Coordinates of C-alpha atoms in Angstrom, one line a residue:
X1 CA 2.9 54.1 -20.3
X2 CA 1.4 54.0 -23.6
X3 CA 2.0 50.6 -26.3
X4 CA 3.2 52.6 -28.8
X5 CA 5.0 51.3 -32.5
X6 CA 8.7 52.0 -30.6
X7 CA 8.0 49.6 -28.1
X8 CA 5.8 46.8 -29.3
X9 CA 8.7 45.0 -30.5
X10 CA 10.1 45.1 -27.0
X11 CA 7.0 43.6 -25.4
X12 CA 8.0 40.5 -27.6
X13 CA 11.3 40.7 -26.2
X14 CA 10.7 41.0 -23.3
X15 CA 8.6 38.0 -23.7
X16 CA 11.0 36.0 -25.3
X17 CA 13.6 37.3 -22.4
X18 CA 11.6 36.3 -19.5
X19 CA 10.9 32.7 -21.0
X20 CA 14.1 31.9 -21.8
X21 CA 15.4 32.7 -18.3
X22 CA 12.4 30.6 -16.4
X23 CA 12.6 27.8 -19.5
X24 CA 8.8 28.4 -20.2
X25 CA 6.9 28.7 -23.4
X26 CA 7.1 32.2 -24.8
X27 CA 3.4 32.5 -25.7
X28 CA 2.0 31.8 -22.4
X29 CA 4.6 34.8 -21.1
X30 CA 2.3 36.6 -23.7
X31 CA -1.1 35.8 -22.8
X32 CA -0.6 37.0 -19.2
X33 CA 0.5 40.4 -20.8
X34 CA -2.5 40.3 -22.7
X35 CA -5.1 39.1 -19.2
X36 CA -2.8 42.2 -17.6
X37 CA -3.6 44.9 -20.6
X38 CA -6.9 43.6 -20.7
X39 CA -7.2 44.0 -17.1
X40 CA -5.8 47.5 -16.9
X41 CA -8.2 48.7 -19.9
X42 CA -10.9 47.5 -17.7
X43 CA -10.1 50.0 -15.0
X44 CA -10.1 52.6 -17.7
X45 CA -13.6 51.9 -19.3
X46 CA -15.4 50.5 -17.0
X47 CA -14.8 47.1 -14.7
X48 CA -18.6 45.9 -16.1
X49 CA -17.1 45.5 -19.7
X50 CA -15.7 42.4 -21.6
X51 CA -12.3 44.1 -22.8
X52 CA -9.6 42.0 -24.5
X53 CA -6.4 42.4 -25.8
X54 CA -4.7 40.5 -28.4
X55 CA -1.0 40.8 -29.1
X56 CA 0.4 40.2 -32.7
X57 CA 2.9 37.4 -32.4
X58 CA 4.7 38.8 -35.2
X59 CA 4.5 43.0 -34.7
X60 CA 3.7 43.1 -31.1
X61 CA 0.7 45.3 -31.8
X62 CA -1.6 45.1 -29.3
X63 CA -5.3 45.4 -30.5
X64 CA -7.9 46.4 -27.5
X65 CA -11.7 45.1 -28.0
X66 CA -14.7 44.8 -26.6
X67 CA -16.8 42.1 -26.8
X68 CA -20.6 42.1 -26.4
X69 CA -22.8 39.1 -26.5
X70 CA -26.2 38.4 -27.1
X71 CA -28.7 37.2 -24.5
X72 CA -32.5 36.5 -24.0
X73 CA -34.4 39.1 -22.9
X74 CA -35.0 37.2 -19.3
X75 CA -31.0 36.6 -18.9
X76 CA -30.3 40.2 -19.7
X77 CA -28.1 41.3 -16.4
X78 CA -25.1 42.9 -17.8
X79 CA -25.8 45.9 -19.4
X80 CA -22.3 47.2 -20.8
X81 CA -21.1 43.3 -22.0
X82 CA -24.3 42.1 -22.7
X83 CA -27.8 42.8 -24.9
X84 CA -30.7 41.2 -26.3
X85 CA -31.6 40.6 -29.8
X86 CA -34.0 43.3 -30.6
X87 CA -31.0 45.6 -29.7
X88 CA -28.5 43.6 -31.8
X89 CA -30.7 44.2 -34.8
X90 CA -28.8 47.9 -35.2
X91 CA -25.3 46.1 -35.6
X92 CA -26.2 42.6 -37.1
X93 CA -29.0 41.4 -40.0
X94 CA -29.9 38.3 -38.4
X95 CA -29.0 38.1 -34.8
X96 CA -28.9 35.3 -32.4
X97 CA -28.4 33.8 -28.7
X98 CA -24.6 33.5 -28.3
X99 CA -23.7 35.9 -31.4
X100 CA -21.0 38.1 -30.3
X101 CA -20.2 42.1 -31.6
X102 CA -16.9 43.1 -31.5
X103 CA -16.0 46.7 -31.7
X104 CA -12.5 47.8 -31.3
X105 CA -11.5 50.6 -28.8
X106 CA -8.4 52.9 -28.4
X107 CA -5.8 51.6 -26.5
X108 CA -5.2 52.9 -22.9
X109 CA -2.8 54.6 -21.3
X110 CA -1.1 52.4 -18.2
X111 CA -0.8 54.4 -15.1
X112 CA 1.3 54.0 -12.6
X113 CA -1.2 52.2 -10.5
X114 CA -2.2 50.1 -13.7
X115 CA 1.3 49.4 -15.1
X116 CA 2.2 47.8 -11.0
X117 CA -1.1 46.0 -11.3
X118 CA 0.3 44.5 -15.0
X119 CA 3.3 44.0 -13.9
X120 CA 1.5 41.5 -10.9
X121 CA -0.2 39.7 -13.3
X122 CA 2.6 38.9 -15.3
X123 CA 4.3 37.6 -12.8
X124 CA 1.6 35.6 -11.3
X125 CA 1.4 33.7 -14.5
X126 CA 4.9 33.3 -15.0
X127 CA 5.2 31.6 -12.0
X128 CA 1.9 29.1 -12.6
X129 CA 3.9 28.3 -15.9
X130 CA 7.2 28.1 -13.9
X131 CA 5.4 25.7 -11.0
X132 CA 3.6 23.4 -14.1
X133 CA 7.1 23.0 -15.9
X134 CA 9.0 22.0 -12.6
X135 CA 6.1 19.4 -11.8
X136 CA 5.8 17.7 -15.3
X137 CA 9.6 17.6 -15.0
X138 CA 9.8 16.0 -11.9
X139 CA 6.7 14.1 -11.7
X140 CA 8.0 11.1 -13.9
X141 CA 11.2 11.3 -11.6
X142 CA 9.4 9.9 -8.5
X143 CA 11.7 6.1 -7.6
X144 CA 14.5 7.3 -9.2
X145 CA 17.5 8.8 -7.4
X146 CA 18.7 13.1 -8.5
X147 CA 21.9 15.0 -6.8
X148 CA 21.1 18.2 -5.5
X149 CA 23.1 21.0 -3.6
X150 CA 22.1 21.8 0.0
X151 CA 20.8 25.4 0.5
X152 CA 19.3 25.6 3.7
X153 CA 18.4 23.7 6.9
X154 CA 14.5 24.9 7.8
X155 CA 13.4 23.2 11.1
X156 CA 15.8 20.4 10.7
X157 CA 14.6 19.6 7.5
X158 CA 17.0 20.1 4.2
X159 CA 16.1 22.2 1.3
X160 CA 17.9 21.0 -2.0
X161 CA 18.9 22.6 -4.9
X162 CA 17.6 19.7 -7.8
X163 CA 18.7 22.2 -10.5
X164 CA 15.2 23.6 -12.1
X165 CA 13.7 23.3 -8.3
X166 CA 13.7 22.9 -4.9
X167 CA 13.7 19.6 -3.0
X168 CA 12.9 18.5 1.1
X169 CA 14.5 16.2 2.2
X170 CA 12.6 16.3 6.3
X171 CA 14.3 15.4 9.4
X172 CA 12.8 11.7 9.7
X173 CA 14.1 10.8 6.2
X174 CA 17.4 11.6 7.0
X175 CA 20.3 8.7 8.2
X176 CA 20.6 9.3 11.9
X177 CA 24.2 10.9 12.2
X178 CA 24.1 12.7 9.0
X179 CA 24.2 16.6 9.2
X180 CA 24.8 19.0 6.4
X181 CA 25.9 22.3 5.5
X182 CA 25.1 24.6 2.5
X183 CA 26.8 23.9 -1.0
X184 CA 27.1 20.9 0.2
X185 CA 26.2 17.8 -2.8
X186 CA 23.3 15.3 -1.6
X187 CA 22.5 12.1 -3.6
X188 CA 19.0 10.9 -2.6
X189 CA 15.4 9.2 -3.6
X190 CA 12.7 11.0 -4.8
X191 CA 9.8 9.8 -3.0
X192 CA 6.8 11.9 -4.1
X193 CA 6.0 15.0 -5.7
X194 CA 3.0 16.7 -5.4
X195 CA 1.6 19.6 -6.9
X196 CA 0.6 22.9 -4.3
X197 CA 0.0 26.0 -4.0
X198 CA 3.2 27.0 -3.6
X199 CA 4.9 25.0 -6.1
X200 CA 5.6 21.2 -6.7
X201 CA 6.7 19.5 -3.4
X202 CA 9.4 17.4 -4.2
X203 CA 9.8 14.9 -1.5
X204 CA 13.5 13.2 -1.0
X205 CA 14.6 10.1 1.5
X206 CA 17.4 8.3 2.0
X207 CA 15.9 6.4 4.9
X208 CA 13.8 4.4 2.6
X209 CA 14.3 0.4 1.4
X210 CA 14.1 1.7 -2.0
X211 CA 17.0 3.8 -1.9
X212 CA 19.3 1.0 -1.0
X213 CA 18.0 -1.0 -4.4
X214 CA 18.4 1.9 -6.6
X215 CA 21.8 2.5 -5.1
X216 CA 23.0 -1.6 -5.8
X217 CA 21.3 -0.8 -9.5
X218 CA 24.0 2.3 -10.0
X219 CA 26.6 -0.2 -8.6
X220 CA 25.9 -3.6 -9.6
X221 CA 25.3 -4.0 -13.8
X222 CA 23.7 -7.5 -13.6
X223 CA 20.8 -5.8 -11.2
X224 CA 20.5 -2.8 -14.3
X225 CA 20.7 -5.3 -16.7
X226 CA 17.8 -7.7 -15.2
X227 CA 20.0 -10.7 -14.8
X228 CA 19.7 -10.2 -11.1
X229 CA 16.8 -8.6 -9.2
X230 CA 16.1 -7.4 -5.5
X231 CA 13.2 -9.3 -4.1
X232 CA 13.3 -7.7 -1.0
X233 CA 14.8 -4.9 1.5
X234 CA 14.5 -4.5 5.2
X235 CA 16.2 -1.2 6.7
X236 CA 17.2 -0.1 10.1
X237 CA 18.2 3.2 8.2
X238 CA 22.2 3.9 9.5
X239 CA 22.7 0.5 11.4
X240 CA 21.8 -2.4 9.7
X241 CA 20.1 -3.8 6.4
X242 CA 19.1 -6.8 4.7
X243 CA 18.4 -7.6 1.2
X244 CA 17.1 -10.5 -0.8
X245 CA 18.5 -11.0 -4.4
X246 CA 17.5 -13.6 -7.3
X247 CA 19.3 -14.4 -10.2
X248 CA 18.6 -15.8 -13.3
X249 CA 21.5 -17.1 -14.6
X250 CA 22.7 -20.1 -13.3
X251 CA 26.3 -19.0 -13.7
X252 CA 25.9 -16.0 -11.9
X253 CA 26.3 -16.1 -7.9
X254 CA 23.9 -13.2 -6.9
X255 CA 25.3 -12.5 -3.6
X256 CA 29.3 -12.6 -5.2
X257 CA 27.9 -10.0 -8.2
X258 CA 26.4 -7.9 -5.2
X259 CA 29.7 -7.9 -2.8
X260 CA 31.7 -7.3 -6.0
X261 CA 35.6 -7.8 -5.7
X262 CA 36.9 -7.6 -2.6
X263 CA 33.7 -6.0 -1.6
X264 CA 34.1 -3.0 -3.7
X265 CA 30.4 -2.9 -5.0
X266 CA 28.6 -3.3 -1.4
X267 CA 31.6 -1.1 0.1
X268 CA 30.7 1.9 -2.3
X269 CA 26.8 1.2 -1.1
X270 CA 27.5 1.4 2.5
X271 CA 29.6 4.4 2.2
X272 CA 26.5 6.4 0.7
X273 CA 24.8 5.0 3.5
X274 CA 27.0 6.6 6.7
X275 CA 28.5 2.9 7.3
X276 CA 25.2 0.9 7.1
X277 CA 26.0 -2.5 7.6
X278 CA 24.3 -4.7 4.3
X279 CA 23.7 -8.5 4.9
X280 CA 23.7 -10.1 1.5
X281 CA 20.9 -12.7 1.2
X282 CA 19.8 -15.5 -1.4
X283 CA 16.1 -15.1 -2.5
X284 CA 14.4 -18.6 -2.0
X285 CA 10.7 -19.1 -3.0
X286 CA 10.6 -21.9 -0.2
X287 CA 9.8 -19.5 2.7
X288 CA 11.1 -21.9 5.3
X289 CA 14.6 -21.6 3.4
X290 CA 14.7 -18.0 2.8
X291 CA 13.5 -17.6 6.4
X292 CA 16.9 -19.7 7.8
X293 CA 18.9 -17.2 4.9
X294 CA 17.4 -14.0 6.4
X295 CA 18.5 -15.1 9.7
X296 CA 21.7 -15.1 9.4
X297 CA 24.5 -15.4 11.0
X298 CA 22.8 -17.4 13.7
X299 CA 22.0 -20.7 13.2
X300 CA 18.4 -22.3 12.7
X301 CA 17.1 -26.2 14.1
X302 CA 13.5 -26.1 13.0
X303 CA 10.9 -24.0 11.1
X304 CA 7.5 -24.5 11.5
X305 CA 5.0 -22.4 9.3
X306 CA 1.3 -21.1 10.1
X307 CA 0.1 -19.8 6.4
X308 CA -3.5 -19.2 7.8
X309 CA -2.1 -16.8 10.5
X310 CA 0.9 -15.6 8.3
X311 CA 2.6 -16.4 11.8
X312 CA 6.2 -18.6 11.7
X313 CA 8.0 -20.2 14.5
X314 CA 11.8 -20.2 14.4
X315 CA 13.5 -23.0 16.9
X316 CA 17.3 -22.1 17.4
X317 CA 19.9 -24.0 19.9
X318 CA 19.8 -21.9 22.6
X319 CA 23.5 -20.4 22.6
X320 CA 22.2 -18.9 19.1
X321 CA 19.0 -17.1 20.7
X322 CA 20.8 -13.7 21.5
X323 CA 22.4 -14.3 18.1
X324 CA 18.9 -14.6 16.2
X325 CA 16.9 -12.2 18.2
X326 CA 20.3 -9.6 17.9
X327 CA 20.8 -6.0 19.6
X328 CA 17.5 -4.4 20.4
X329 CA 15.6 -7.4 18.5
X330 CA 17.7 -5.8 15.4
X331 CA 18.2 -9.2 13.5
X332 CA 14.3 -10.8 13.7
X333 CA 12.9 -6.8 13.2
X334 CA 14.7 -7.4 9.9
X335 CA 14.0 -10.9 9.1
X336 CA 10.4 -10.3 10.0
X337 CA 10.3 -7.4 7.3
X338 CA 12.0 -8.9 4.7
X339 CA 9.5 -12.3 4.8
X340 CA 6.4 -10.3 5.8
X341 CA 5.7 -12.5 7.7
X342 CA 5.6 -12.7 12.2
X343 CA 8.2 -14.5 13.7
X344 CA 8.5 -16.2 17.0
X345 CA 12.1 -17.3 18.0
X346 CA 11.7 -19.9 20.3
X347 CA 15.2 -21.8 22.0
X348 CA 15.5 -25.9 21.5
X349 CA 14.7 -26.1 25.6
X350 CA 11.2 -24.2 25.0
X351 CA 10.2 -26.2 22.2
X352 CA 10.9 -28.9 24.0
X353 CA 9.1 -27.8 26.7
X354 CA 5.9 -26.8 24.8
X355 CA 6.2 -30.7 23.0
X356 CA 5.8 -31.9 26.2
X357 CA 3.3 -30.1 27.5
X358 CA 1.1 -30.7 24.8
X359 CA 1.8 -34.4 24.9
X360 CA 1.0 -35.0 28.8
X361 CA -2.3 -32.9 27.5
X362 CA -3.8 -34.8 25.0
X363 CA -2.5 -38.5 27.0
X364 CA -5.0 -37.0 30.0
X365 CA -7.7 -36.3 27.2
X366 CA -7.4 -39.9 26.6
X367 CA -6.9 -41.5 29.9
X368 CA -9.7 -39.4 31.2
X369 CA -11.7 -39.8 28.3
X370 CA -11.2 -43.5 27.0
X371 CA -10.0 -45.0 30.5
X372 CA -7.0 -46.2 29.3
X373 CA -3.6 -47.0 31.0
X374 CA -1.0 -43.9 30.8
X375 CA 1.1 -46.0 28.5
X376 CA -1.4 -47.1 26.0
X377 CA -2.5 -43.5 25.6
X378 CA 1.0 -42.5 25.4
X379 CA 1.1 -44.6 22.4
X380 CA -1.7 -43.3 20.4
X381 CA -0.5 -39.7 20.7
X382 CA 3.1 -40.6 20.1
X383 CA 1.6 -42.2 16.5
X384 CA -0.4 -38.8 16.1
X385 CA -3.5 -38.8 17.5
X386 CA -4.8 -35.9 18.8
X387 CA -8.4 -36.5 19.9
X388 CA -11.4 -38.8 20.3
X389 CA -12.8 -37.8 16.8
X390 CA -9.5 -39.7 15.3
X391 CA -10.0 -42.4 17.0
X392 CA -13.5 -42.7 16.8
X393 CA -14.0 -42.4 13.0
X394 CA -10.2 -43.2 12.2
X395 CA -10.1 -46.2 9.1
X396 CA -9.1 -49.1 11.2
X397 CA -6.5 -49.8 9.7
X398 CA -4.5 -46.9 11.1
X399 CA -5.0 -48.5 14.8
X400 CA -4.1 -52.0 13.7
X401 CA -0.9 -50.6 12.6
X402 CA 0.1 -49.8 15.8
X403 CA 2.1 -52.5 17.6
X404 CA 0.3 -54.4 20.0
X405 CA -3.1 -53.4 18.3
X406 CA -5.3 -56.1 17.5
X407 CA -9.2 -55.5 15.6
X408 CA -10.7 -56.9 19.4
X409 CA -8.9 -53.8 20.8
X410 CA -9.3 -51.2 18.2
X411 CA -12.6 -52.2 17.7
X412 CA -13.0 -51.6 21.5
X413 CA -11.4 -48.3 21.6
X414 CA -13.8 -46.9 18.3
X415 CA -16.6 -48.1 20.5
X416 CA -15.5 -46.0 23.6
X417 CA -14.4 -43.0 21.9
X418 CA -17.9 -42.8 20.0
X419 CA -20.0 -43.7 23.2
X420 CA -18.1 -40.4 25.0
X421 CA -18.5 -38.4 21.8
X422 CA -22.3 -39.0 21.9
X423 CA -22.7 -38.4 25.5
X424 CA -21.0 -34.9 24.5
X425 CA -23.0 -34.4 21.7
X426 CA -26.3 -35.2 24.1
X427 CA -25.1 -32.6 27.1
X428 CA -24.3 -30.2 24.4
X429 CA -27.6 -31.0 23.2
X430 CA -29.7 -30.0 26.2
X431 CA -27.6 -27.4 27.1
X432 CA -28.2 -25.6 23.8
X433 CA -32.3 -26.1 24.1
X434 CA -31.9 -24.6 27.4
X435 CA -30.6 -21.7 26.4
X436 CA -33.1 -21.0 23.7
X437 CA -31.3 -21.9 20.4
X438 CA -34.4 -22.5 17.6
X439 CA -34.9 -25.3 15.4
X440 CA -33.5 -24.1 12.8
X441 CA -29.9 -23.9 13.9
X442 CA -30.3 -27.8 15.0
X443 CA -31.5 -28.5 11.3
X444 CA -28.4 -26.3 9.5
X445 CA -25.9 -29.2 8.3
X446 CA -22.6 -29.4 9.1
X447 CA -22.8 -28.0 12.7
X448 CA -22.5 -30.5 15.7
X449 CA -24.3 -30.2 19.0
X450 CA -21.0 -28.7 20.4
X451 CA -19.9 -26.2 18.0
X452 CA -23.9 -25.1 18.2
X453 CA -23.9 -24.6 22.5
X454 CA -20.7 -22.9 21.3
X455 CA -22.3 -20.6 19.2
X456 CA -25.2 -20.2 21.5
X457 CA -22.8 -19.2 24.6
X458 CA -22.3 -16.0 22.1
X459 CA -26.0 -15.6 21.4
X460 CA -26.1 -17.0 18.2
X461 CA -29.5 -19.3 18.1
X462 CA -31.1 -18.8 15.2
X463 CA -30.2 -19.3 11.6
X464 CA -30.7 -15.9 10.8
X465 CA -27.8 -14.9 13.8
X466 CA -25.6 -17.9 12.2
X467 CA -26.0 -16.2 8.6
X468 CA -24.8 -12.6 9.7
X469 CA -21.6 -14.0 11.3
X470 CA -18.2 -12.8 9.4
X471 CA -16.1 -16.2 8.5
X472 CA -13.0 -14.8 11.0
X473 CA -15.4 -15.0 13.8
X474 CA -16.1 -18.0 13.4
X475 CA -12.9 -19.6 12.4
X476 CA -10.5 -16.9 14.1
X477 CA -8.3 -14.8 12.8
X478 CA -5.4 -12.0 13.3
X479 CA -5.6 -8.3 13.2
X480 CA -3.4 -5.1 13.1
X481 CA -3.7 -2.7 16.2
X482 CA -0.8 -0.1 16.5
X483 CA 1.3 -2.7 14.0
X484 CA 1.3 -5.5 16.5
X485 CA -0.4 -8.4 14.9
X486 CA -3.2 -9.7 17.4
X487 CA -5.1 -13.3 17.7
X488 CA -9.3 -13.0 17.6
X489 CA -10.8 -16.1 18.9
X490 CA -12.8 -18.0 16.6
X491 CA -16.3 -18.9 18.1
X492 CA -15.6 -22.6 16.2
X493 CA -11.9 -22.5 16.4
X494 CA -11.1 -24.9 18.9
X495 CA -13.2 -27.6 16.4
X496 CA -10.1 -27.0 13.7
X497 CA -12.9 -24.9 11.6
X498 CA -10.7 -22.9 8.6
X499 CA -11.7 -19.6 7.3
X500 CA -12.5 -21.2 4.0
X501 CA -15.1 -24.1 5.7
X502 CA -16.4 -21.2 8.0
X503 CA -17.3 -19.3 4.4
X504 CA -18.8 -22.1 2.8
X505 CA -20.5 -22.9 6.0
X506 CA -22.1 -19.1 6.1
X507 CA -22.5 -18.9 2.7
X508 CA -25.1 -22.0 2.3
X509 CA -26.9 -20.5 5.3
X510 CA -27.6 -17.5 3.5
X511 CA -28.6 -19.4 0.0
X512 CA -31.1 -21.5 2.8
X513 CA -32.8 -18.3 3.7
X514 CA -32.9 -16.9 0.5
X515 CA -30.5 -13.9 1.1
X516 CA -28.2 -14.9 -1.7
X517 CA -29.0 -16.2 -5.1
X518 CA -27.1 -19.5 -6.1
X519 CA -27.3 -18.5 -9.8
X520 CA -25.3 -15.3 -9.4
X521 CA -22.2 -16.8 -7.0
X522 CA -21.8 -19.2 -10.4
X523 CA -21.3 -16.1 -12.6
X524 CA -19.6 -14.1 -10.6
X525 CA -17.4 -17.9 -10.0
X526 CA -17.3 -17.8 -14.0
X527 CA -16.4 -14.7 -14.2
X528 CA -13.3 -14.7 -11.7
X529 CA -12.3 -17.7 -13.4
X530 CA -12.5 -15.8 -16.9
X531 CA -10.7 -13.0 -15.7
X532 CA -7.4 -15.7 -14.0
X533 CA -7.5 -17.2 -17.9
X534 CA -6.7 -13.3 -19.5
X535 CA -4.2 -13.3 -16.6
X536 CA -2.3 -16.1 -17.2
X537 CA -2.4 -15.7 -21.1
X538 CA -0.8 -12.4 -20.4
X539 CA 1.8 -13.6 -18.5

């Protein structure tokens, strides 16, 4: 096939044809003709060549070239594309590295062999420009939700017709029951899309939280608008669902604007969802309150909340336990993910129990400890205490305020509960020498003699061991293992240490040694506190 005046013009056509049709830019259609002419004139004259073709965007005149560039003598490799200065002399006056001589040669002929091989390239290009065009489409597309057309099921995941591509939408993002055949329409969440080999990968679920918002934000204008916003969303894709909404208009019930009248707006929502049922809940900031919201419809006697451990405890009466906990621990799953936070449902009878428990404990610590009568330490734990440091270091007032508590007898009971302490302190004392713990460690402020034997039953015993400890080893912690939050024991835990005195605590160890310079922590302090100012001034 030779490029001859007839059909030039129809290379531009062609062109023009094949971008239209794929919704590409016409001159990249064009440069892949010219890599494929360019490529074909290569087989004709020689692979070792630098050939190029150029195609007139105006005639469709393609001009063939080659291209020779100048080189140091040393870097002289390619004898047919490349040549040194001395030889450039015979074309140029004043040649130099990187000068280029361009010399135009006669077209080629295509083949049959060479027109197939253009024909590739084309193509091959095309498609890059298709695949870029589908991804800077969709990319920006990723948290919204598209309508597609079902084409296929592959593997029991569904390939979607999204128009100017093709979406997945894989068997574990699908609602339980649903099943689809082809030409049927799909509405779903585009999750990700990623650019591959083989094309963008768009990515669709309608398993995910964020689904269910952008669903309520078709159907509910006030969530669109801004007046009300979704806080939260806790799935059990095809069951059950919670979600927490806020709004910012005192005149405007959230929940009410949600359910819509006579439930039309949650109805149309649950509908999309295979029957999903959707527990409407009001956003609190009070975590306690939104806690007794999320747990709904059972009823709630107590919350008590562990911030440091991220850990709450829920008290219901106990006809409300199956309630709370609901089918297949449904209802707390729920709660738990909408709060982020753990939840332990305990009945009013365990509580109870626990209470007790922990008040016959500490009234032994006491009799034992203070040899005192059952009732009179009954008394001091009923007013809070809750061991022999409070009452030993406790202002006096706080024991005269008990009745029946005169300075004769809480002076008395100071006295005993700091004679035990020391005799503690001493045992804890020897036992720690014995064990080999060095000077040092005794010297370190802010450690007794106890939490030291404690930290020597672990083999810490010098300073140096003390100043390599993490702060959750020493004032406990909770971890993550196969997404079942777990308790580590704190080697100073059972002395009320917190993660924050167990940093401090670590941190002027390390200063003593001279691992850490003072001067630094107060600019990097400075610094944080520089960066919270910017912060807030841009809120």
């Amino acid at each position: 096939m030779a490029i001859t005046a007839a059909n030039q013009l129809e290379l531009l056509q062609t062109a023009e044809a094949v971008a239209r049709e794929k919704m590409i830019d016409p001159d990249l259609v064009i440069q892949a003709m010219e890599e494929s002419l360019a490529r074909a004139a290569k087989s004709r004259y020689g692979a070792e060549m630098d050939i190029r073709v150029s195609i007139d965007r105006k005639t469709g005149k393609a001009t063939f070239t080659r291209v020779r560039t100048v080189v140091e003598d040393e870097e002289l490799e390619n004898y047919q594309a490349e040549l040194t200065v001395e030889q450039a002399k015979q074309y140029l006056d004043n040649p130099s590295v990187g000068d280029q001589i361009v010399d135009e040669v006669p077209p080629v002929d295509l083949g049959r062999i060479a027109a197939q091989s253009a024909k590739q390239v084309i193509l091959q290009k095309v498609r890059e420009a298709e695949r870029d065009r589908q991804y800077e489409e969709f990319k920006d597309r990723v948290g919204t939700i598209i309508n597609g057309i079902v084409k296929r099921e592959e593997y029991g995941n569904i390939i979607v017709d999204v128009g100017r591509g093709e979406a997945i939408l894989r068997r574990n993002e699908k609602i339980g029951r649903e099943s689809y055949r082809p030409n049927d329409r799909i509405r779903a969440y585009v999750k990700d899309v990623r650019r591959e080999t083989r094309g963008p990968q768009i990515f669709l679920s309608r398993t995910a939280p964020e689904f269910m918002a952008e669903l309520f934000k078709m159907e509910v204008p006030e969530i669109y608008d801004g007046i009300i916003e979704i806080k939260a969303v806790a799935r059990d894709p095809g069951s059950r669902a919670k979600i927490g909404v806020i709004s910012y208009d005192n005149s405007i019930d959230p929940v009410g604007a949600c359910v819509g009248m006579r439930g039309s707006r949650v109805q149309a929502v649950v509908g999309e969802l295979q029957g999903e049922k959707i527990d409407i809940i009001p956003w609190n900031e009070d975590q306690a309150t939104f806690l007794v919201n999320a747990l709904q419809p059972a009823e709630v006697s107590k919350v008590v909340i562990d911030e440091e451990a991220q850990k709450i405890e829920v008290v219901v009466p106990d006809e409300q336990l199956s309630l709370a906990i609901g089918r297949r621990g449904q209802n707390v799953r729920l709660a738990s993910q909408l709060t982020g936070l753990d939840i332990d449902i305990l009945t009013e009878a365990e509580e109870s129990a626990r209470r007790q428990a922990e008040f016959a404990e500490r009234t032994k610590l006491f009799v034992d400890a203070l040899d005192l009568d059952e009732f009179f330490a009954q008394l001091l734990v009923a007013e809070g205490f809750t061991s022999l440091e409070e009452v030993a270091y406790v202002d006096m007032d706080e024991l005269l305020s008990i009745e029946g508590v005169d300075e004769d007898t809480a002076g008395e009971l100071q006295a005993r509960a700091r004679d035990v302490i020391e005799e503690q302190n001493r045992k804890a004392l020897e036992a720690a020498k014995e064990m080999g713990v060095e000077q040092s460690l005794f010297d370190f402020e802010g450690l007794t003699p106890q939490m030291i034997e404690a930290l020597a039953k672990d083999d810490v015993k010098t300073l140096e061991d003390f100043a390599t400890c993490a702060d959750w080893e020493l004032a406990g912690g909770w971890t993550t293992v196969d997404g079942q939050r777990v308790k580590d024991d704190g080697l100073l835990e059972k002395f009320d240490v917190s993660l924050e005195e167990a940093q401090n605590l670590i941190m002027t160890a390390r200063i003593q040694l001279g691992w850490v310079d003072p001067s630094e922590l107060e600019s990097d302090a400075e610094d944080e506190g520089e960066e919270e100012t910017e912060e807030e001034a841009e809120a």
